[in-house]
Short mmCIF file of C-alpha atoms in Angstrom, two decimals:
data_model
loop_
_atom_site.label_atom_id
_atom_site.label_comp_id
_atom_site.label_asym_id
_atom_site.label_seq_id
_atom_site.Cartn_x
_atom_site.Cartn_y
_atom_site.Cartn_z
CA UNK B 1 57.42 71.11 -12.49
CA UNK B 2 55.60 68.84 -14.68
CA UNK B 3 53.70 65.25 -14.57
CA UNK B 4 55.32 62.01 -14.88
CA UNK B 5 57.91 60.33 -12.80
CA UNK B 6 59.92 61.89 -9.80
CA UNK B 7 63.40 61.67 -11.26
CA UNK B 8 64.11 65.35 -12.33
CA UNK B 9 66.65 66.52 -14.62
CA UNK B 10 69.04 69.98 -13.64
CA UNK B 11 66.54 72.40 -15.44
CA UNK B 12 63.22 70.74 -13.96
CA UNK B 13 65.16 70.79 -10.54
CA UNK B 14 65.52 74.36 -10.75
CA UNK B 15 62.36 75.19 -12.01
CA UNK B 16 60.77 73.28 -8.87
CA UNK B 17 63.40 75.35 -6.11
CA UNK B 18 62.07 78.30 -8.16
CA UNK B 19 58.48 77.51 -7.39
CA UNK B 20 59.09 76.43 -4.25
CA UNK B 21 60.99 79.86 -2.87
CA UNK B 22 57.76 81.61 -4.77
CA UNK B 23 55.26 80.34 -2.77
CA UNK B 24 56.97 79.86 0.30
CA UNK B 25 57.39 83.49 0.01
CA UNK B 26 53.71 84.21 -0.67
CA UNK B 27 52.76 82.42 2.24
CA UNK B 28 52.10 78.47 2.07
CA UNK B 29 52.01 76.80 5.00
CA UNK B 30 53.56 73.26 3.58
CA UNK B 31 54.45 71.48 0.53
CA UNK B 32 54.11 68.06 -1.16
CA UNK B 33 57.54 66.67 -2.58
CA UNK B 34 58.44 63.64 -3.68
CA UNK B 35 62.01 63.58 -5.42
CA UNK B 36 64.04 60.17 -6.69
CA UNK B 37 67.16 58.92 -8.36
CA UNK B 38 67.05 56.88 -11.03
CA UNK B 39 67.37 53.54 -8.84
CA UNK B 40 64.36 54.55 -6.93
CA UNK B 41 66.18 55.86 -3.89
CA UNK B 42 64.92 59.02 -2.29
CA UNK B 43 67.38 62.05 -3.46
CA UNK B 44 68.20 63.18 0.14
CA UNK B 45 70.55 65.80 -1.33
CA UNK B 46 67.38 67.51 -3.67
CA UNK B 47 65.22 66.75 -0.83
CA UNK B 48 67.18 68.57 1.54
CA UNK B 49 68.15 71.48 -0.68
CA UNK B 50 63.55 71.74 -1.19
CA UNK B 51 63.66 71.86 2.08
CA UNK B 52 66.16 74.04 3.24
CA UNK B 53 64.89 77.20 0.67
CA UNK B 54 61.51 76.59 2.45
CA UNK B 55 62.78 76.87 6.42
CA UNK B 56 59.67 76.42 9.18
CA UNK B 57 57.22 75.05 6.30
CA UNK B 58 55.60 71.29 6.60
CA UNK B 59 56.55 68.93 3.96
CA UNK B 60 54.74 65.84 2.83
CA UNK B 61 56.22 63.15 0.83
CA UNK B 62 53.85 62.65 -1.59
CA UNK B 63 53.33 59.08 -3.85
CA UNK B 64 57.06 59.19 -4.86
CA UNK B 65 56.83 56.69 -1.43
CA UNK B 66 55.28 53.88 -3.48
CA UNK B 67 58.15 53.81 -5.92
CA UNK B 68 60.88 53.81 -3.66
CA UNK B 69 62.64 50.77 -4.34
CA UNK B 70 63.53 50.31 -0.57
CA UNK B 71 60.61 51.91 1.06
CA UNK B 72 61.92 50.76 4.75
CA UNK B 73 64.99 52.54 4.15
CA UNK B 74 62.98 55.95 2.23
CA UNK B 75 60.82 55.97 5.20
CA UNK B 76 64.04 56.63 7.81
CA UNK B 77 65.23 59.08 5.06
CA UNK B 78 61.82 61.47 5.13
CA UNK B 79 62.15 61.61 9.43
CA UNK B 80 65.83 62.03 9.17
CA UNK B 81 64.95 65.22 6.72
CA UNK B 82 62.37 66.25 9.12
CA UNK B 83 59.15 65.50 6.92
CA UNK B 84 55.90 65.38 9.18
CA UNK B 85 54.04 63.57 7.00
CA UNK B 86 54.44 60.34 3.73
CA UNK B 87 52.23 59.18 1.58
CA UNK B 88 51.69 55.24 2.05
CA UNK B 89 49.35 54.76 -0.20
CA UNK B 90 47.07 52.01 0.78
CA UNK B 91 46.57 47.95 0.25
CA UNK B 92 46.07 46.77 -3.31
CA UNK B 93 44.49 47.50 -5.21
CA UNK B 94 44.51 50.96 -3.76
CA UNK B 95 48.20 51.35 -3.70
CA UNK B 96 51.19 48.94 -3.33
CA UNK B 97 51.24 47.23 -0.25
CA UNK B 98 49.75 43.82 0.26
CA UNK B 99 50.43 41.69 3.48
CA UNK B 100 52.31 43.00 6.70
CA UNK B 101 54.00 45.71 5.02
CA UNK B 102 51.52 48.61 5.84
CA UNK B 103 51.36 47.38 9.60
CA UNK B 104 54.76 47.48 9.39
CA UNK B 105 55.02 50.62 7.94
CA UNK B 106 52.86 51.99 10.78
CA UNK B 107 54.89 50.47 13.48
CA UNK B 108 58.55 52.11 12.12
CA UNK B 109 56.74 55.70 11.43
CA UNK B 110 55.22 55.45 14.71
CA UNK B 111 55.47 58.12 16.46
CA UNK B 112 57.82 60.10 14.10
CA UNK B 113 56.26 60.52 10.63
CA UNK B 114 52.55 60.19 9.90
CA UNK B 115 51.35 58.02 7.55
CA UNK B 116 48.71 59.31 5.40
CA UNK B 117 46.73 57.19 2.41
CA UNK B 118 45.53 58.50 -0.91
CA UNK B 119 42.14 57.80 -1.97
CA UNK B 120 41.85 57.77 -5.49
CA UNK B 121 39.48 56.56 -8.36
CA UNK B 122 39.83 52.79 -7.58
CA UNK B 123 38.51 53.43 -4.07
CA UNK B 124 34.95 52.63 -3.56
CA UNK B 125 33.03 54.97 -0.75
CA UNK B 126 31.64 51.55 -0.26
CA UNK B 127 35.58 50.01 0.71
CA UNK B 128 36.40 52.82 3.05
CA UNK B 129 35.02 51.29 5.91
CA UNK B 130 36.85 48.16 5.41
CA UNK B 131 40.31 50.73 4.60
CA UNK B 132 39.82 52.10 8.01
CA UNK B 133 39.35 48.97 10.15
CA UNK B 134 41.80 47.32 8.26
CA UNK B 135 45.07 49.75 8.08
CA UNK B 136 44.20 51.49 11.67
CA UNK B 137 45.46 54.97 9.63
CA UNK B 138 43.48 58.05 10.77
CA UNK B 139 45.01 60.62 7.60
CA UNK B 140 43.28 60.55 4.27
CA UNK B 141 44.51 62.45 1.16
CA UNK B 142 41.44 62.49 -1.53
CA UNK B 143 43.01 63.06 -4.78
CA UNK B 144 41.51 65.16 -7.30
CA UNK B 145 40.81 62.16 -9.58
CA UNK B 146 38.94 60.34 -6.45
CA UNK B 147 36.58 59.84 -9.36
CA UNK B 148 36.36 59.64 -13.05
CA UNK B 149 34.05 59.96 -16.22
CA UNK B 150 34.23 59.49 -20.20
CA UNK B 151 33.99 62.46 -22.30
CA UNK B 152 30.98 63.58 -23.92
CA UNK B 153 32.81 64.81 -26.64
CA UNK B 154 30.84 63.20 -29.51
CA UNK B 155 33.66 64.06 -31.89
CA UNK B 156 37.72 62.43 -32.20
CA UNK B 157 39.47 63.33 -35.55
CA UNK B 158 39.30 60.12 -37.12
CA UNK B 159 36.41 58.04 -34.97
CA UNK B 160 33.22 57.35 -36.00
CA UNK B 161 30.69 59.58 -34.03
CA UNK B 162 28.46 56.81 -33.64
CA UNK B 163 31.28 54.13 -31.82
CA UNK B 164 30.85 55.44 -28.20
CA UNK B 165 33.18 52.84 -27.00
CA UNK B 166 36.27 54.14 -29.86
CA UNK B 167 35.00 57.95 -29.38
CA UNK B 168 35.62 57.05 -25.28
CA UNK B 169 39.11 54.79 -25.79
CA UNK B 170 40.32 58.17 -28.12
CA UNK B 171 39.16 60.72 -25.48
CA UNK B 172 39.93 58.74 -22.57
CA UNK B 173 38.30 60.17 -19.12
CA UNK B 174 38.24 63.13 -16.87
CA UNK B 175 39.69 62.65 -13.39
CA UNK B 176 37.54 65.16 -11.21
CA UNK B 177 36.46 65.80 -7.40
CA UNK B 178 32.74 67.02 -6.34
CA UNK B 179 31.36 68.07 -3.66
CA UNK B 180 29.10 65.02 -2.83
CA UNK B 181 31.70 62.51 -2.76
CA UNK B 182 33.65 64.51 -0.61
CA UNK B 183 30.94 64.71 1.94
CA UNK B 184 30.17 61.14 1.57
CA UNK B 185 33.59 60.17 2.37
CA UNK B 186 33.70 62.58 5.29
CA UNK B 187 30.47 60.80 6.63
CA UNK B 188 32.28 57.32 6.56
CA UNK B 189 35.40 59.30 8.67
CA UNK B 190 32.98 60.88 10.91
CA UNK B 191 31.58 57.26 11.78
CA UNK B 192 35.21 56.32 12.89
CA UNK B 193 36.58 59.24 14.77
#
């Protein structure tokens, strides 16, 4: 129902089963979700209520995964609700995970959950490669921001139009997704498959 965090009060809560019913009704075929308490454990019960208003539709659990604060444990909770696939975002400085925990990761959703890692603006076409070999994960999720620009805006109320570096810390960038990247990235997959 709105950007931020994943901790929802009762109205934004509602507003999301709202949404949810709506276009379950007008057809989609699955849904990202990603709900938490305020401890960082999944909220099975919210979870569970998403997901019962929404029977026979696939749910994903989006990058509310990477703040779990006991991601072993939120990983048994998303098979025991019956979600097919969870965001594990990637190795840093892609996403959280550094060490043995994605292999890890891998071996307990084996088989029961599939992992899936978001590409965003910090990930190099260049790295992929090195992503793929590396993790051994076959799903990719390119974000919408996958890549980013500064405004041309040559104007900020209160910046002088000739600082480019203040006019671009004021306007800040624009997270976007073209078509070229996309088809270089799925030129680097098709190498793999």
């Amino acid at each position: 129902p709105r950007a931020g965090d994943f901790l929802y009060n009762q109205s934004e809560f509602s507003i999301l089963l709202r949404d949810a019913e709506l276009l379950s009704a007008a057809g989609a075929d699955g849904f990202m979700l990603g709900i938490l308490k305020e401890d960082g454990a999944l909220d099975v019960d919210r979870m569970k209520e998403v997901i019962r208003r929404c029977p026979g539709k696939t749910f994903t659990l989006h990058r509310a995964f990477e703040a779990l604060s006991d991601p072993v444990r939120g990983l048994e909770e998303a098979v025991d609700l019956g979600i097919s696939y969870v965001f594990i975002g990637g190795p840093s400085p892609y996403g959280r995970w550094n060490g043995d925990a994605i292999p890890n990761l891998l071996c307990q959703a084996a088989g029961r959950i599939t992992p899936v890692i978001a590409i965003g603006p910090r990930c190099r076409n260049e790295d992929l490669p090195g992503l793929l070999e590396s993790t051994g994960v076959t799903d990719y999720h390119i974000i919408n921001g996958f890549r980013k620009r500064f405004s041309d805006m040559k104007f900020a109320w209160g910046k002088d139009p000739d600082d480019t570096e203040s006019l671009q810390r004021a306007l800040g960038s624009i997270e976007y997704l073209e078509e070229a990247a996309a088809r270089e990235v799925r030129d680097i997959f098709d190498r793999y498959e």
